[in-house]
Coordinates of N, CA and C in Angstrom, one line a residue:
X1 N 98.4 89.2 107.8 CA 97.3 90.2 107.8 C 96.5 90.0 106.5
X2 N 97.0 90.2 105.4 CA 96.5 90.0 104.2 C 95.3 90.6 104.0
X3 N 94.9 91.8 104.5 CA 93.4 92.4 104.2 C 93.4 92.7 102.8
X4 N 94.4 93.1 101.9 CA 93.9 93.1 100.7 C 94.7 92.2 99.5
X5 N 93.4 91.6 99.3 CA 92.8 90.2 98.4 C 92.9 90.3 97.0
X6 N 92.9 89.6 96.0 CA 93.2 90.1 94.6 C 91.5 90.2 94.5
X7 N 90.9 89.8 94.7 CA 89.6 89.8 94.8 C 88.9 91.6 95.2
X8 N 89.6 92.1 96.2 CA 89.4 93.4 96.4 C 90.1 94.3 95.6
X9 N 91.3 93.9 95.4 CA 92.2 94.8 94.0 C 91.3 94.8 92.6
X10 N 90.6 93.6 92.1 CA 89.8 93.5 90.9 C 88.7 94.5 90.9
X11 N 87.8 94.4 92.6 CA 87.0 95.1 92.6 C 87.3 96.8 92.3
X12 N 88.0 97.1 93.0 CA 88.6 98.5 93.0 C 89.4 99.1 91.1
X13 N 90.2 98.3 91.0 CA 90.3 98.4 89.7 C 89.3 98.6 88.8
X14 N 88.7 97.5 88.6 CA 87.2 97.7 88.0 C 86.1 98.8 88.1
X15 N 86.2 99.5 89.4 CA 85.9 100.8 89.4 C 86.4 102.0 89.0
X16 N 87.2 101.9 88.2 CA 88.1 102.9 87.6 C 87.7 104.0 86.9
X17 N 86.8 102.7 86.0 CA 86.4 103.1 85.0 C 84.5 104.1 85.1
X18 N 84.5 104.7 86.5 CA 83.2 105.4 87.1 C 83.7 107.0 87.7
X19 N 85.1 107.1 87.6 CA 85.4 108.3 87.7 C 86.3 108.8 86.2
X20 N 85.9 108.5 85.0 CA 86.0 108.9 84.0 C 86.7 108.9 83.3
X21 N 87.6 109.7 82.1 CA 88.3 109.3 81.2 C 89.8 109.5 81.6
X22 N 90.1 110.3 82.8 CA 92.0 110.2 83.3 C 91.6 110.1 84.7
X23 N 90.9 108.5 85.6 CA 91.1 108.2 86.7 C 92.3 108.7 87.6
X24 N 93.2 108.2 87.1 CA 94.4 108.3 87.9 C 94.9 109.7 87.9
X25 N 94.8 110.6 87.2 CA 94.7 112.2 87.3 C 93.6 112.8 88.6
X26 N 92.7 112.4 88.9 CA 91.3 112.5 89.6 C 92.2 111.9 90.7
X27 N 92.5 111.0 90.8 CA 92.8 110.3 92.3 C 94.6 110.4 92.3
X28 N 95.4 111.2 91.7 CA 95.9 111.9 92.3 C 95.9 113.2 93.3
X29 N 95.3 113.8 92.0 CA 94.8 115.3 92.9 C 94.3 115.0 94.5
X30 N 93.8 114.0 94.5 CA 92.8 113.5 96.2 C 94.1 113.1 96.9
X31 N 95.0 112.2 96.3 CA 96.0 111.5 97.4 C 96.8 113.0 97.6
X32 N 96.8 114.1 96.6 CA 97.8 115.2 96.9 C 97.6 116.2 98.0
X33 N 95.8 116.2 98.0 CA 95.1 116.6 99.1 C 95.5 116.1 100.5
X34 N 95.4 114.8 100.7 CA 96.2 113.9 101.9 C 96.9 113.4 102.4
X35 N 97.9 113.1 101.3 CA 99.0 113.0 101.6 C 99.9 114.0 100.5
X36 N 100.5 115.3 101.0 CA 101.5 116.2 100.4 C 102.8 115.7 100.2
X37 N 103.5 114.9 101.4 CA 104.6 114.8 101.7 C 104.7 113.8 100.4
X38 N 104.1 112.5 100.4 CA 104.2 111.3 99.2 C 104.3 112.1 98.1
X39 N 103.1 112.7 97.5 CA 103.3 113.3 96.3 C 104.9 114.3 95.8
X40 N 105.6 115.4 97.2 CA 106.9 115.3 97.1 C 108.0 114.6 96.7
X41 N 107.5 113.6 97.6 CA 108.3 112.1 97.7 C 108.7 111.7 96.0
X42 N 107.4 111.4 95.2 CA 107.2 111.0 94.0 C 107.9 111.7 93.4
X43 N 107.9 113.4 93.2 CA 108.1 114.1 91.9 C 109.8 114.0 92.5
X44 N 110.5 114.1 93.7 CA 111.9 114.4 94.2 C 112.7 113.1 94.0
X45 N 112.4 112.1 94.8 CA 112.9 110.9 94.7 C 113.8 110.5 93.1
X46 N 115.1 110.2 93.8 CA 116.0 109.8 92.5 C 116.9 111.3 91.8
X47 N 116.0 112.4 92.2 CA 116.5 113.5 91.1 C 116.1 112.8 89.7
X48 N 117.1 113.4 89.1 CA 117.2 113.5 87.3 C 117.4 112.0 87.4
X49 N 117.5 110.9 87.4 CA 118.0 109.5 87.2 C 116.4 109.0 86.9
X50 N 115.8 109.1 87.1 CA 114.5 109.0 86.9 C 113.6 109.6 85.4
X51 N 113.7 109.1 84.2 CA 113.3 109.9 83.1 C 111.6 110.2 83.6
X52 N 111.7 111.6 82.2 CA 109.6 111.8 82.4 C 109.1 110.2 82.5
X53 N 109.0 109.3 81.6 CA 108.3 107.9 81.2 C 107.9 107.2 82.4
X54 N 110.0 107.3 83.4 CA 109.5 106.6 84.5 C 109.1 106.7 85.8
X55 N 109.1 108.0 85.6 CA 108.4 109.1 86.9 C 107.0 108.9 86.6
X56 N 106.3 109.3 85.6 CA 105.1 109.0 85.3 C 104.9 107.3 85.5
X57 N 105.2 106.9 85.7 CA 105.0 105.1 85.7 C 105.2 105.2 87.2
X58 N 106.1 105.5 88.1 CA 106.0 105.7 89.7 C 105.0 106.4 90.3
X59 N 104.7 107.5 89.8 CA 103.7 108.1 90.3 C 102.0 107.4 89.5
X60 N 102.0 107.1 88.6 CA 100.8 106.8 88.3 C 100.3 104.9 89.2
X61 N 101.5 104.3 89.4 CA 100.9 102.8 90.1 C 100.9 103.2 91.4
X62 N 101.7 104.3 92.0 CA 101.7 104.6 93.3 C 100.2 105.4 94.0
X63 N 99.5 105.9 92.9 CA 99.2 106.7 92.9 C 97.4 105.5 93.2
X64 N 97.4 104.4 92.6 CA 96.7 103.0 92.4 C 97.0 102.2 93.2
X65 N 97.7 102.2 94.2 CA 98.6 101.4 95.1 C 97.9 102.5 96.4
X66 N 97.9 103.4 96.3 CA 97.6 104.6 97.7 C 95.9 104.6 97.4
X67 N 95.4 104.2 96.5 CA 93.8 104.6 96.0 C 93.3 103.3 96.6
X68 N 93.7 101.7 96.4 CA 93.4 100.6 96.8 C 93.6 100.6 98.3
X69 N 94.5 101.1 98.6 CA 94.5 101.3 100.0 C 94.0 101.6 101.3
X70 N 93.7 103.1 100.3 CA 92.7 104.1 100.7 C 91.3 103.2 101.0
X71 N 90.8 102.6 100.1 CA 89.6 102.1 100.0 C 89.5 100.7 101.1
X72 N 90.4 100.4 101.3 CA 90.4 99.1 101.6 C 91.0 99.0 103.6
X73 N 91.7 99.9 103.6 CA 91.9 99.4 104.7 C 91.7 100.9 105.9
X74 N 91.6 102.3 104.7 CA 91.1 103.5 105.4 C 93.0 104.1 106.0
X75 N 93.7 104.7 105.7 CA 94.5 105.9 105.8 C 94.1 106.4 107.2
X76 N 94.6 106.7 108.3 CA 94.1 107.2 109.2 C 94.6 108.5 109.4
X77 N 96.2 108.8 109.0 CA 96.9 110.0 109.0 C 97.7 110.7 107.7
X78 N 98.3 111.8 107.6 CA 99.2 111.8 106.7 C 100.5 111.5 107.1
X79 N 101.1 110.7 106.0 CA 102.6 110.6 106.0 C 103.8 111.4 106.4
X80 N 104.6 111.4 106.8 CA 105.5 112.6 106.9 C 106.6 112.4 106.0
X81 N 107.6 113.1 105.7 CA 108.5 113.1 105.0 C 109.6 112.3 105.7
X82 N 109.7 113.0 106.7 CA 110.8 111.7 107.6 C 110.2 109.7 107.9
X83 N 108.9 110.0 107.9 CA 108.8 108.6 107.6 C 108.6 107.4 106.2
X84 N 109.0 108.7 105.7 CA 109.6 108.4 104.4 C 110.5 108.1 104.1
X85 N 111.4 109.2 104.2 CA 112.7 109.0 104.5 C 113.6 107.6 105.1
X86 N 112.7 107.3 106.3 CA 113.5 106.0 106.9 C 112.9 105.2 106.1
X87 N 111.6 104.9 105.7 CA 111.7 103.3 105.0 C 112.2 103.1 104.1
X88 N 112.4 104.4 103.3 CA 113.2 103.8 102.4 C 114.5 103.7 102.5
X89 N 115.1 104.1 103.8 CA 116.3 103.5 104.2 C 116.5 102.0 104.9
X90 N 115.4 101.8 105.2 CA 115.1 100.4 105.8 C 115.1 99.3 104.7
X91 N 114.7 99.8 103.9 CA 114.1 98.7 102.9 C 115.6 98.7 101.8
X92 N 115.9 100.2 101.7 CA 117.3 99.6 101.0 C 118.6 99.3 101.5
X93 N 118.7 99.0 103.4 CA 119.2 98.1 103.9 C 119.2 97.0 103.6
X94 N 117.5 96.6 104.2 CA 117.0 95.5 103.8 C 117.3 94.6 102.8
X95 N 117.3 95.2 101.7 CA 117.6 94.6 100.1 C 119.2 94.3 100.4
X96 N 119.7 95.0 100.7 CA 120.9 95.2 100.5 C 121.7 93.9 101.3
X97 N 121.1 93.5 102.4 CA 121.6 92.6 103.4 C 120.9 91.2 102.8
X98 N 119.9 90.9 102.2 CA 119.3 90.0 101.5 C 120.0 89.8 100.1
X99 N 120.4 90.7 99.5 CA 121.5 89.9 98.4 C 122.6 89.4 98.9
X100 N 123.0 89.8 99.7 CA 124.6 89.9 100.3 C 124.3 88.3 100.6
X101 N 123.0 87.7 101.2 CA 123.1 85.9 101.7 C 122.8 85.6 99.9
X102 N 122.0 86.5 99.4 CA 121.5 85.6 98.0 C 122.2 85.6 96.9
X103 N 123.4 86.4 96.8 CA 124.1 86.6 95.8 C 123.5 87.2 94.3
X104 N 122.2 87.5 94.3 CA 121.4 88.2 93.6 C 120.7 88.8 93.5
X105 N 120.4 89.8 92.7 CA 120.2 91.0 93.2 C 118.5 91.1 92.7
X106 N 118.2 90.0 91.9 CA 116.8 89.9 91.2 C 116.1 89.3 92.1
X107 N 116.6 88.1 92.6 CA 116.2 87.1 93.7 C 115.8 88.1 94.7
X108 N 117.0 88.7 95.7 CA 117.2 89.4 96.2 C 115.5 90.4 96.9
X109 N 115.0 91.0 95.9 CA 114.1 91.9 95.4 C 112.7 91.3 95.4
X110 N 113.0 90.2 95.0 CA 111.9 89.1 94.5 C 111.3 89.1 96.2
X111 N 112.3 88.3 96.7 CA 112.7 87.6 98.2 C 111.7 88.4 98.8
X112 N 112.5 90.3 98.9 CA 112.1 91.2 100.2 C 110.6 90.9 99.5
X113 N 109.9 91.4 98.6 CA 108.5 91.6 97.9 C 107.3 90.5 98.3
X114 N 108.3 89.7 98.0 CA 107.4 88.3 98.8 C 107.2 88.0 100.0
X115 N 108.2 88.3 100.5 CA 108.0 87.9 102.0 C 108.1 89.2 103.2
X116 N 108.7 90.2 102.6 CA 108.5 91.3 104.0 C 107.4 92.3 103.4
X117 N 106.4 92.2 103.6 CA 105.0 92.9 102.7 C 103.9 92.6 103.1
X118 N 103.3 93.2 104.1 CA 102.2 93.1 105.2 C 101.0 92.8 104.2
X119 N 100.9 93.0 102.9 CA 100.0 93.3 101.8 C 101.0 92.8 100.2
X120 N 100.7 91.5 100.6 CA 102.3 90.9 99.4 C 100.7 91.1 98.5
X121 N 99.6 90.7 98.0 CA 98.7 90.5 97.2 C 99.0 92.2 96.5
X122 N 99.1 93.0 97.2 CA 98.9 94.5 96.6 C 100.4 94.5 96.0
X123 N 101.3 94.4 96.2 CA 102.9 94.7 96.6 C 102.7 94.1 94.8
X124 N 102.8 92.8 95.3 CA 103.0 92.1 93.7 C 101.8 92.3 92.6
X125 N 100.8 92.9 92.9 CA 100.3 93.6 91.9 C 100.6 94.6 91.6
X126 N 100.8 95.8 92.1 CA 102.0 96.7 91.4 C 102.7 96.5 90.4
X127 N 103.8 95.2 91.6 CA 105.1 95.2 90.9 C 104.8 94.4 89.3
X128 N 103.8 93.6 89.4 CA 103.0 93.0 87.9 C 102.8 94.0 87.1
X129 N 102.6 95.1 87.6 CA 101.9 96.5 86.2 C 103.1 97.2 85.9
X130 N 104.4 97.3 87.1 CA 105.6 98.1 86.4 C 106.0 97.1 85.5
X131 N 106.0 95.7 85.7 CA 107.3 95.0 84.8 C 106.8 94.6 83.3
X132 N 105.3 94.1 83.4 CA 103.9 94.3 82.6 C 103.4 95.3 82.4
X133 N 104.1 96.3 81.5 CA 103.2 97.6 82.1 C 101.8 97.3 80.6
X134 N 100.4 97.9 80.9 CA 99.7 98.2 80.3 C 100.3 98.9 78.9
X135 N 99.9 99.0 78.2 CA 100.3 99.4 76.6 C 100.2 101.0 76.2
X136 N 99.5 101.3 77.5 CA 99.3 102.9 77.6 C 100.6 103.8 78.3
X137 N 101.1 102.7 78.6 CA 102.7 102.9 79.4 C 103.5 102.7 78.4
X138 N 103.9 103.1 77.0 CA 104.7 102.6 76.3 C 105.9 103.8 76.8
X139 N 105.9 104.2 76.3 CA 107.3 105.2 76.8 C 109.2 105.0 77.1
X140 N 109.7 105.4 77.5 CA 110.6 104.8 77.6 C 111.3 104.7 78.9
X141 N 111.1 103.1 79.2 CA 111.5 102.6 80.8 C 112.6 101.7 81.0
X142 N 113.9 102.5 81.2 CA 114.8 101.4 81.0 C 114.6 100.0 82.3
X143 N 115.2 99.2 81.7 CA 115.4 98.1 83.0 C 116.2 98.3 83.6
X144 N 116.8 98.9 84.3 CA 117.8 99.3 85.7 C 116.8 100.0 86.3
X145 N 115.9 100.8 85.6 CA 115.0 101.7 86.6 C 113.8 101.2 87.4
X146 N 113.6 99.8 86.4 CA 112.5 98.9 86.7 C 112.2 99.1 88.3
X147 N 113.5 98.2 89.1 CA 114.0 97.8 90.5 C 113.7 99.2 91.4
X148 N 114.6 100.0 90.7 CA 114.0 101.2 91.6 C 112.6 101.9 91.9
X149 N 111.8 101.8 90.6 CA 110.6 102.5 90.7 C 109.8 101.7 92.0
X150 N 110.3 99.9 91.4 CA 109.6 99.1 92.3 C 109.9 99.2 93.8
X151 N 110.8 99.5 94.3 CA 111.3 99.9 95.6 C 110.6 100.9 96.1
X152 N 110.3 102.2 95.3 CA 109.7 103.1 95.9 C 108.7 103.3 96.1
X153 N 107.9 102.2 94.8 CA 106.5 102.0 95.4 C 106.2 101.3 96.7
X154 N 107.1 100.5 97.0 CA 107.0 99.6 98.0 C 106.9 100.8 99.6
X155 N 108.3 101.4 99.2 CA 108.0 102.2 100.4 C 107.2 102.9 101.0
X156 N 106.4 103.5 99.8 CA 105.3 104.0 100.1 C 104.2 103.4 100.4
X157 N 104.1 102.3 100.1 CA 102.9 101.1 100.2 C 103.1 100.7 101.9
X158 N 104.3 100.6 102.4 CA 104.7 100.2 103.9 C 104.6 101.0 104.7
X159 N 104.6 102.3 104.4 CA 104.0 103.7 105.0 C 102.6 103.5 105.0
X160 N 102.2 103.6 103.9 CA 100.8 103.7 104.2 C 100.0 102.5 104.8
X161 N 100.4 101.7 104.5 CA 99.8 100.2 105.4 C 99.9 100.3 106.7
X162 N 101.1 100.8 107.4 CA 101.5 101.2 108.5 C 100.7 102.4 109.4
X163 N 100.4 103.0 108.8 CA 99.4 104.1 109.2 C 98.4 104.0 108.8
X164 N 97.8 102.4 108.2 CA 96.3 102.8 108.4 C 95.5 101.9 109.3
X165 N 94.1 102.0 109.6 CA 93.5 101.3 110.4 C 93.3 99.5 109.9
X166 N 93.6 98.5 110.6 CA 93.7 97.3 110.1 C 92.4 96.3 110.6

């Protein structure tokens, strides 16, 4: 499929900067509007294992991940919590059965990101800004949490791709 291009990610990013001084504040409020359940998803997901730094880093790329989206390929419905619920049971199957042949759990991650991702161009832009994070992201993000934030972005990325018009 590949409808979104780094070429459309640039574009859209680059527009950031026309809804003002805390974009991603602005375009959450809208994703909270439309999708409720995600926004749940964000603040619940993990419980307490999740510090402020890296809750704010989940919700803010996810939040840039559901906005490119939005623009690019049109959201048709809202998400539900149960289809939430399963991909991310799918996906940490998924992972799970993919180290077990790879013996690694980096690879592993690498592997699903690259290759099971209807939208690998978006997927691994994300996953480029959690591991690269911008300088405005300084905070404190341990590396064990890295993997998981990046997983939950993912899930929500395969929901939403999944429900939108293509």
């Amino acid at each position: 499929m590949n409808t979104i291009t780094e070429e459309k990610i640039k574009e859209i990013v680059g527009g950031l900067n026309s809804l003002g001084n805390d974009p991603l504040t602005q375009l959450f409020e809208k994703m909270d509007a439309q999708q409720h359940y995600i926004t749940d998803y964000l603040f619940e997901v993990e419980g307490d294992y999740l510090n402020e730094d890296e809750r704010d880093l989940l919700i803010s790329f996810t939040t840039l991940g559901w906005h490119i989206i939005n623009e690019t390929l049109k959201i048709e419905r809202e998400i539900s919590d149960d289809e939430l619920s399963a991909r991310l049971d799918y996906n940490a199957d998924r992972l799970n059965e993919i180290e077990k042949e790879m013996e690694n759990f980096d690879e592993a991650l690498s592997s699903m990101l690259n290759d099971e991702s209807e939208e690998p161009f978006l997927i691994l832009f994300l996953m480029g800004l959690v591991i690269d994070r911008p300088p405005e992201y300084g905070g404190t993000i341990r590396d064990e949490a890295v993997p998981v934030i990046i997983m939950h972005i993912k899930t929500v990325m395969d929901c939403l791709i999944t429900s939108s018009v293509h």
